[in-house]
PDB file of C-alpha atoms in Angstrom:
ATOM      1  CA  MET A   1      49.060  55.835 -53.886  1.00 74.00           C
ATOM      2  CA  CYS A   2      46.000  54.861 -55.860  1.00 87.00           C
ATOM      3  CA  GLY A   3      46.257  51.400 -57.278  1.00 92.00           C
ATOM      4  CA  ARG A   4      42.686  50.392 -57.926  1.00 96.00           C
ATOM      5  CA  PHE A   5      39.522  52.302 -59.186  1.00 97.00           C
ATOM      6  CA  THR A   6      36.119  51.873 -60.791  1.00 98.00           C
ATOM      7  CA  ASN A   7      34.430  53.377 -63.816  1.00 97.00           C
ATOM      8  CA  ARG A   8      30.681  53.371 -64.424  1.00 95.00           C
ATOM      9  CA  VAL A   9      30.527  56.566 -66.454  1.00 94.00           C
ATOM     10  CA  THR A  10      28.340  56.254 -69.542  1.00 92.00           C
ATOM     11  CA  TRP A  11      29.242  57.431 -73.078  1.00 91.00           C
ATOM     12  CA  ARG A  12      26.692  60.228 -72.983  1.00 89.00           C
ATOM     13  CA  GLU A  13      27.941  61.434 -69.615  1.00 92.00           C
ATOM     14  CA  ILE A  14      31.486  61.460 -70.951  1.00 93.00           C
ATOM     15  CA  VAL A  15      30.628  63.416 -74.116  1.00 92.00           C
ATOM     16  CA  ALA A  16      28.764  66.033 -72.070  1.00 92.00           C
ATOM     17  CA  LEU A  17      31.209  66.421 -69.190  1.00 95.00           C
ATOM     18  CA  TYR A  18      34.488  66.519 -71.255  1.00 95.00           C
ATOM     19  CA  ARG A  19      32.992  68.112 -74.385  1.00 92.00           C
ATOM     20  CA  LEU A  20      34.272  65.439 -76.681  1.00 91.00           C
ATOM     21  CA  SER A  21      34.674  66.184 -80.386  1.00 85.00           C
ATOM     22  CA  VAL A  22      32.001  63.703 -81.328  1.00 69.00           C
ATOM     23  CA  PRO A  23      32.919  63.284 -85.038  1.00 60.00           C
ATOM     24  CA  THR A  24      36.415  62.099 -84.060  1.00 55.00           C
ATOM     25  CA  SER A  25      35.089  60.078 -81.092  1.00 59.00           C
ATOM     26  CA  PRO A  26      32.712  57.396 -82.388  1.00 64.00           C
ATOM     27  CA  GLU A  27      30.244  56.091 -79.760  1.00 69.00           C
ATOM     28  CA  ARG A  28      31.479  53.149 -77.738  1.00 74.00           C
ATOM     29  CA  ASN A  29      29.918  50.581 -75.475  1.00 80.00           C
ATOM     30  CA  LEU A  30      31.470  51.163 -72.061  1.00 89.00           C
ATOM     31  CA  PRO A  31      30.669  48.340 -69.621  1.00 93.00           C
ATOM     32  CA  ALA A  32      30.902  49.087 -65.903  1.00 95.00           C
ATOM     33  CA  ARG A  33      34.163  48.177 -64.325  1.00 97.00           C
ATOM     34  CA  TYR A  34      34.674  47.672 -60.530  1.00 97.00           C
ATOM     35  CA  ASN A  35      38.309  46.475 -60.257  1.00 97.00           C
ATOM     36  CA  ILE A  36      40.553  48.334 -62.558  1.00 97.00           C
ATOM     37  CA  CYS A  37      44.205  47.515 -61.898  1.00 96.00           C
ATOM     38  CA  PRO A  38      47.602  48.810 -62.950  1.00 96.00           C
ATOM     39  CA  THR A  39      48.587  47.747 -66.501  1.00 96.00           C
ATOM     40  CA  ASP A  40      44.915  47.360 -67.447  1.00 97.00           C
ATOM     41  CA  THR A  41      43.705  49.428 -70.450  1.00 97.00           C
ATOM     42  CA  ILE A  42      41.730  52.408 -69.209  1.00 97.00           C
ATOM     43  CA  ASP A  43      39.820  55.322 -70.876  1.00 94.00           C
ATOM     44  CA  THR A  44      41.443  58.733 -70.868  1.00 97.00           C
ATOM     45  CA  VAL A  45      40.497  62.102 -72.390  1.00 97.00           C
ATOM     46  CA  VAL A  46      43.153  63.815 -74.479  1.00 97.00           C
ATOM     47  CA  GLU A  47      43.198  66.948 -76.717  1.00 94.00           C
ATOM     48  CA  GLU A  48      45.112  66.978 -80.020  1.00 87.00           C
ATOM     49  CA  ASP A  49      44.813  69.593 -82.699  1.00 85.00           C
ATOM     50  CA  GLY A  50      41.841  71.171 -80.986  1.00 84.00           C
ATOM     51  CA  ASN A  51      39.945  67.873 -80.919  1.00 89.00           C
ATOM     52  CA  ARG A  52      39.015  66.299 -77.518  1.00 93.00           C
ATOM     53  CA  ALA A  53      38.652  62.463 -77.697  1.00 92.00           C
ATOM     54  CA  LEU A  54      38.347  59.388 -75.443  1.00 93.00           C
ATOM     55  CA  VAL A  55      41.363  57.221 -75.920  1.00 94.00           C
ATOM     56  CA  PRO A  56      42.185  53.799 -74.505  1.00 95.00           C
ATOM     57  CA  MET A  57      45.619  53.550 -72.826  1.00 97.00           C
ATOM     58  CA  ARG A  58      47.768  51.224 -70.734  1.00 98.00           C
ATOM     59  CA  TRP A  59      47.590  52.350 -67.065  1.00 98.00           C
ATOM     60  CA  GLY A  60      51.294  52.566 -66.303  1.00 98.00           C
ATOM     61  CA  LEU A  61      53.249  55.104 -68.245  1.00 98.00           C
ATOM     62  CA  VAL A  62      56.068  54.061 -70.651  1.00 98.00           C
ATOM     63  CA  PRO A  63      58.030  57.089 -71.656  1.00 97.00           C
ATOM     64  CA  TRP A  64      58.834  57.527 -75.426  1.00 97.00           C
ATOM     65  CA  TRP A  65      62.576  57.019 -74.767  1.00 97.00           C
ATOM     66  CA  TRP A  66      62.305  53.725 -72.919  1.00 97.00           C
ATOM     67  CA  LYS A  67      64.943  51.228 -74.295  1.00 95.00           C
ATOM     68  CA  LYS A  68      63.874  47.989 -72.521  1.00 95.00           C
ATOM     69  CA  ARG A  69      60.773  45.757 -72.752  1.00 94.00           C
ATOM     70  CA  VAL A  70      57.463  46.965 -71.427  1.00 93.00           C
ATOM     71  CA  LYS A  71      57.530  44.361 -68.675  1.00 92.00           C
ATOM     72  CA  ASP A  72      60.738  46.013 -67.337  1.00 95.00           C
ATOM     73  CA  VAL A  73      59.077  49.364 -66.737  1.00 95.00           C
ATOM     74  CA  PRO A  74      58.981  50.132 -63.002  1.00 95.00           C
ATOM     75  CA  ALA A  75      55.652  51.017 -61.359  1.00 95.00           C
ATOM     76  CA  THR A  76      54.513  54.175 -63.107  1.00 97.00           C
ATOM     77  CA  PHE A  77      50.744  53.985 -62.674  1.00 97.00           C
ATOM     78  CA  ASN A  78      51.008  56.780 -60.095  1.00 98.00           C
ATOM     79  CA  SER A  79      53.138  59.911 -60.266  1.00 97.00           C
ATOM     80  CA  ARG A  80      53.629  62.387 -57.385  1.00 96.00           C
ATOM     81  CA  ALA A  81      52.419  65.949 -58.074  1.00 96.00           C
ATOM     82  CA  GLU A  82      55.456  67.403 -56.233  1.00 95.00           C
ATOM     83  CA  THR A  83      57.957  65.756 -58.623  1.00 96.00           C
ATOM     84  CA  ILE A  84      56.294  65.345 -62.029  1.00 95.00           C
ATOM     85  CA  ALA A  85      58.162  68.318 -63.504  1.00 94.00           C
ATOM     86  CA  GLU A  86      61.542  66.846 -62.604  1.00 95.00           C
ATOM     87  CA  LYS A  87      61.302  62.989 -62.520  1.00 96.00           C
ATOM     88  CA  PRO A  88      62.799  61.629 -65.761  1.00 96.00           C
ATOM     89  CA  MET A  89      59.965  59.119 -66.165  1.00 97.00           C
ATOM     90  CA  PHE A  90      57.340  61.889 -66.263  1.00 97.00           C
ATOM     91  CA  ARG A  91      58.869  65.282 -67.004  1.00 96.00           C
ATOM     92  CA  ASP A  92      58.546  65.111 -70.861  1.00 97.00           C
ATOM     93  CA  ALA A  93      54.968  63.986 -70.588  1.00 97.00           C
ATOM     94  CA  PHE A  94      54.262  66.767 -68.120  1.00 97.00           C
ATOM     95  CA  LYS A  95      55.549  69.296 -70.609  1.00 95.00           C
ATOM     96  CA  ARG A  96      53.877  67.871 -73.750  1.00 94.00           C
ATOM     97  CA  ARG A  97      51.068  65.447 -72.999  1.00 97.00           C
ATOM     98  CA  ARG A  98      48.384  65.795 -70.427  1.00 98.00           C
ATOM     99  CA  CYS A  99      45.190  63.725 -70.056  1.00 98.00           C
ATOM    100  CA  LEU A 100      42.120  63.409 -67.872  1.00 98.00           C
ATOM    101  CA  ILE A 101      41.431  59.984 -66.276  1.00 98.00           C
ATOM    102  CA  LEU A 102      37.791  59.335 -65.498  1.00 96.00           C
ATOM    103  CA  ALA A 103      36.655  57.319 -62.546  1.00 97.00           C
ATOM    104  CA  SER A 104      33.447  56.631 -60.562  1.00 97.00           C
ATOM    105  CA  GLY A 105      35.477  55.992 -57.422  1.00 97.00           C
ATOM    106  CA  TYR A 106      38.690  54.439 -56.089  1.00 97.00           C
ATOM    107  CA  TYR A 107      39.902  52.146 -53.316  1.00 97.00           C
ATOM    108  CA  GLU A 108      42.403  52.669 -50.492  1.00 97.00           C
ATOM    109  CA  TRP A 109      43.341  50.295 -47.674  1.00 96.00           C
ATOM    110  CA  GLN A 110      43.649  50.694 -43.916  1.00 94.00           C
ATOM    111  CA  SER A 111      45.863  48.361 -41.864  1.00 91.00           C
ATOM    112  CA  THR A 112      43.949  46.648 -39.110  1.00 91.00           C
ATOM    113  CA  PRO A 113      44.869  43.851 -36.530  1.00 92.00           C
ATOM    114  CA  THR A 114      42.992  41.475 -38.757  1.00 91.00           C
ATOM    115  CA  GLY A 115      44.497  42.521 -42.118  1.00 92.00           C
ATOM    116  CA  LYS A 116      44.038  45.220 -44.723  1.00 94.00           C
ATOM    117  CA  GLN A 117      40.530  46.716 -44.825  1.00 96.00           C
ATOM    118  CA  PRO A 118      39.576  48.365 -48.197  1.00 97.00           C
ATOM    119  CA  TYR A 119      37.558  51.549 -48.297  1.00 97.00           C
ATOM    120  CA  TYR A 120      35.742  52.962 -51.327  1.00 98.00           C
ATOM    121  CA  PHE A 121      35.929  56.680 -52.100  1.00 97.00           C
ATOM    122  CA  SER A 122      33.474  58.476 -54.339  1.00 96.00           C
ATOM    123  CA  THR A 123      31.425  61.618 -54.560  1.00 95.00           C
ATOM    124  CA  GLU A 124      28.397  61.909 -52.382  1.00 91.00           C
ATOM    125  CA  ASN A 125      26.070  62.742 -55.316  1.00 92.00           C
ATOM    126  CA  GLY A 126      27.485  59.985 -57.613  1.00 92.00           C
ATOM    127  CA  ALA A 127      29.156  62.500 -60.013  1.00 93.00           C
ATOM    128  CA  PRO A 128      32.268  61.211 -61.776  1.00 95.00           C
ATOM    129  CA  LEU A 129      35.783  61.926 -60.512  1.00 96.00           C
ATOM    130  CA  THR A 130      38.314  63.390 -62.902  1.00 97.00           C
ATOM    131  CA  ILE A 131      41.944  62.756 -62.194  1.00 97.00           C
ATOM    132  CA  ALA A 132      44.844  64.716 -63.587  1.00 98.00           C
ATOM    133  CA  GLY A 133      47.022  62.421 -65.736  1.00 98.00           C
ATOM    134  CA  LEU A 134      49.979  62.346 -68.175  1.00 98.00           C
ATOM    135  CA  TRP A 135      50.386  60.263 -71.182  1.00 98.00           C
ATOM    136  CA  ASP A 136      53.069  59.294 -73.752  1.00 98.00           C
ATOM    137  CA  GLU A 137      53.526  57.084 -76.809  1.00 97.00           C
ATOM    138  CA  TRP A 138      56.253  54.501 -77.086  1.00 97.00           C
ATOM    139  CA  LYS A 139      57.230  52.136 -79.823  1.00 96.00           C
ATOM    140  CA  ASP A 140      57.596  48.533 -78.622  1.00 94.00           C
ATOM    141  CA  ILE A 141      61.270  47.493 -79.102  1.00 89.00           C
ATOM    142  CA  GLU A 142      60.234  43.933 -79.908  1.00 88.00           C
ATOM    143  CA  THR A 143      57.218  44.423 -82.165  1.00 91.00           C
ATOM    144  CA  GLY A 144      57.502  48.011 -83.374  1.00 92.00           C
ATOM    145  CA  VAL A 145      53.879  48.578 -82.392  1.00 95.00           C
ATOM    146  CA  PRO A 146      53.048  52.021 -80.830  1.00 97.00           C
ATOM    147  CA  LEU A 147      51.715  51.895 -77.304  1.00 97.00           C
ATOM    148  CA  ARG A 148      49.900  54.746 -75.604  1.00 98.00           C
ATOM    149  CA  SER A 149      50.137  54.711 -71.804  1.00 98.00           C
ATOM    150  CA  CYS A 150      49.317  56.955 -68.928  1.00 98.00           C
ATOM    151  CA  THR A 151      49.962  57.768 -65.247  1.00 98.00           C
ATOM    152  CA  MET A 152      47.568  59.047 -62.592  1.00 98.00           C
ATOM    153  CA  ILE A 153      48.862  61.960 -60.609  1.00 98.00           C
ATOM    154  CA  ILE A 154      48.575  61.757 -56.789  1.00 97.00           C
ATOM    155  CA  THR A 155      48.890  64.515 -54.210  1.00 96.00           C
ATOM    156  CA  THR A 156      48.736  65.024 -50.428  1.00 95.00           C
ATOM    157  CA  ALA A 157      45.572  63.746 -48.849  1.00 94.00           C
ATOM    158  CA  ASN A 158      43.019  66.094 -47.424  1.00 93.00           C
ATOM    159  CA  GLU A 159      42.029  65.614 -43.727  1.00 92.00           C
ATOM    160  CA  PHE A 160      39.042  63.342 -44.675  1.00 93.00           C
ATOM    161  CA  VAL A 161      41.040  60.925 -46.896  1.00 94.00           C
ATOM    162  CA  GLY A 162      43.944  61.189 -44.491  1.00 93.00           C
ATOM    163  CA  LYS A 163      42.050  59.093 -41.963  1.00 93.00           C
ATOM    164  CA  ILE A 164      42.773  56.093 -44.272  1.00 95.00           C
ATOM    165  CA  HIS A 165      45.755  57.074 -46.406  1.00 94.00           C
ATOM    166  CA  ASP A 166      48.231  60.011 -46.699  1.00 94.00           C
ATOM    167  CA  ARG A 167      47.851  60.375 -50.482  1.00 95.00           C
ATOM    168  CA  MET A 168      44.904  60.766 -52.844  1.00 95.00           C
ATOM    169  CA  PRO A 169      44.366  61.271 -56.645  1.00 96.00           C
ATOM    170  CA  ALA A 170      44.868  64.833 -57.876  1.00 96.00           C
ATOM    171  CA  LEU A 171      41.172  65.599 -58.652  1.00 96.00           C
ATOM    172  CA  LEU A 172      40.240  68.337 -61.104  1.00 95.00           C
ATOM    173  CA  THR A 173      36.920  70.298 -61.398  1.00 93.00           C
ATOM    174  CA  PRO A 174      35.401  70.961 -64.829  1.00 94.00           C
ATOM    175  CA  TYR A 175      36.704  74.547 -64.607  1.00 94.00           C
ATOM    176  CA  GLN A 176      40.315  73.128 -64.609  1.00 95.00           C
ATOM    177  CA  PHE A 177      39.942  70.777 -67.615  1.00 97.00           C
ATOM    178  CA  ASP A 178      41.045  73.268 -70.290  1.00 96.00           C
ATOM    179  CA  SER A 179      44.068  74.682 -68.461  1.00 96.00           C
ATOM    180  CA  TRP A 180      45.295  71.180 -67.537  1.00 97.00           C
ATOM    181  CA  LEU A 181      44.934  69.745 -71.050  1.00 97.00           C
ATOM    182  CA  SER A 182      46.480  72.849 -72.641  1.00 95.00           C
ATOM    183  CA  GLY A 183      49.531  72.681 -70.320  1.00 94.00           C
ATOM    184  CA  ASP A 184      48.865  76.011 -68.787  1.00 95.00           C
ATOM    185  CA  ALA A 185      48.293  74.548 -65.334  1.00 94.00           C
ATOM    186  CA  GLY A 186      51.346  73.717 -63.275  1.00 91.00           C
ATOM    187  CA  PRO A 187      51.905  71.403 -60.312  1.00 91.00           C
ATOM    188  CA  GLU A 188      50.535  74.044 -58.009  1.00 90.00           C
ATOM    189  CA  SER A 189      47.050  73.335 -59.332  1.00 90.00           C
ATOM    190  CA  LEU A 190      47.179  69.739 -58.060  1.00 93.00           C
ATOM    191  CA  ARG A 191      45.956  70.386 -54.566  1.00 88.00           C
ATOM    192  CA  PRO A 192      43.897  68.115 -52.242  1.00 87.00           C
ATOM    193  CA  TRP A 193      40.269  68.285 -53.223  1.00 83.00           C
ATOM    194  CA  ASP A 194      37.439  69.690 -51.240  1.00 78.00           C
ATOM    195  CA  GLN A 195      36.687  66.979 -48.666  1.00 74.00           C
ATOM    196  CA  ARG A 196      32.994  67.980 -48.398  1.00 77.00           C
ATOM    197  CA  SER A 197      32.301  66.482 -51.790  1.00 87.00           C
ATOM    198  CA  LEU A 198      33.647  63.020 -50.939  1.00 93.00           C
ATOM    199  CA  GLN A 199      32.293  60.011 -49.091  1.00 95.00           C
ATOM    200  CA  MET A 200      34.013  56.765 -48.017  1.00 96.00           C
ATOM    201  CA  TYR A 201      32.933  53.509 -46.558  1.00 97.00           C
ATOM    202  CA  PRO A 202      34.316  49.985 -46.001  1.00 97.00           C
ATOM    203  CA  VAL A 203      33.823  47.348 -48.701  1.00 98.00           C
ATOM    204  CA  SER A 204      34.467  43.612 -49.037  1.00 96.00           C
ATOM    205  CA  ARG A 205      37.988  42.304 -48.642  1.00 96.00           C
ATOM    206  CA  ARG A 206      37.492  40.545 -51.920  1.00 95.00           C
ATOM    207  CA  VAL A 207      38.845  43.791 -53.307  1.00 94.00           C
ATOM    208  CA  ASN A 208      42.260  42.903 -51.808  1.00 93.00           C
ATOM    209  CA  SER A 209      42.769  40.596 -54.798  1.00 90.00           C
ATOM    210  CA  SER A 210      43.498  42.145 -58.194  1.00 89.00           C
ATOM    211  CA  LYS A 211      41.826  39.023 -59.618  1.00 90.00           C
ATOM    212  CA  ALA A 212      38.468  39.920 -58.176  1.00 90.00           C
ATOM    213  CA  ALA A 213      35.802  40.017 -60.926  1.00 92.00           C
ATOM    214  CA  GLY A 214      35.823  43.457 -62.702  1.00 91.00           C
ATOM    215  CA  ASP A 215      32.140  43.204 -63.554  1.00 92.00           C
ATOM    216  CA  ASP A 216      30.942  42.586 -59.908  1.00 95.00           C
ATOM    217  CA  PRO A 217      29.015  45.581 -58.485  1.00 96.00           C
ATOM    218  CA  SER A 218      28.955  44.046 -55.081  1.00 96.00           C
ATOM    219  CA  LEU A 219      32.632  45.037 -54.674  1.00 97.00           C
ATOM    220  CA  ILE A 220      31.498  48.585 -53.923  1.00 97.00           C
ATOM    221  CA  GLU A 221      28.706  47.725 -51.559  1.00 97.00           C
ATOM    222  CA  ARG A 222      29.036  49.086 -48.024  1.00 97.00           C
ATOM    223  CA  ILE A 223      29.799  46.572 -45.308  1.00 96.00           C
ATOM    224  CA  GLU A 224      29.879  46.798 -41.535  1.00 88.00           C
ATOM    225  CA  VAL A 225      33.333  46.509 -39.788  1.00 84.00           C
TER     226      VAL A 225
END
């Protein structure tokens, strides 16, 4: 699973990388975030009516047909690539609504005799990571207010990531953005990413707490273990 990530991607980088339709995507101030957790609001790239925009969404998908309260939704911040086309929570979104989730890196944990040790994964050259996602829009049964939400797709880990965890985000290259957003790409496109592009290193166990400050860049500093 992937339950925590970071985002330091700037507005200009986002516009250039994802080819946003600038007239429909007004410039935003995007502060760096170092501890993004499930149910937080995150930035996603969606394409509607030929326009590509950056849209804030709840991280944890609520399907359009959900009849209970939002707090009763099970953990849907991750969805497995192998089952997204069949699982009731995700299959409609897989058919109709795809998104790209942007990240600078993500955390995974390794069990040790002294407790869980977090590791930070990112690209060696500092380039953003783009994770395949699904989204949906649900109307709150209590307030009637529409809520957009998303899930991050995970797949089998490559050999490099597998040293720490058996799953990893389903990462996409820029060449795959169009086919994923259009719905042409199927689950077979969600393969483990080229491990030569990734780096990992241990970071402070302060990351073990979801309450660690989200604006603290020291969370991603390498430590010795």
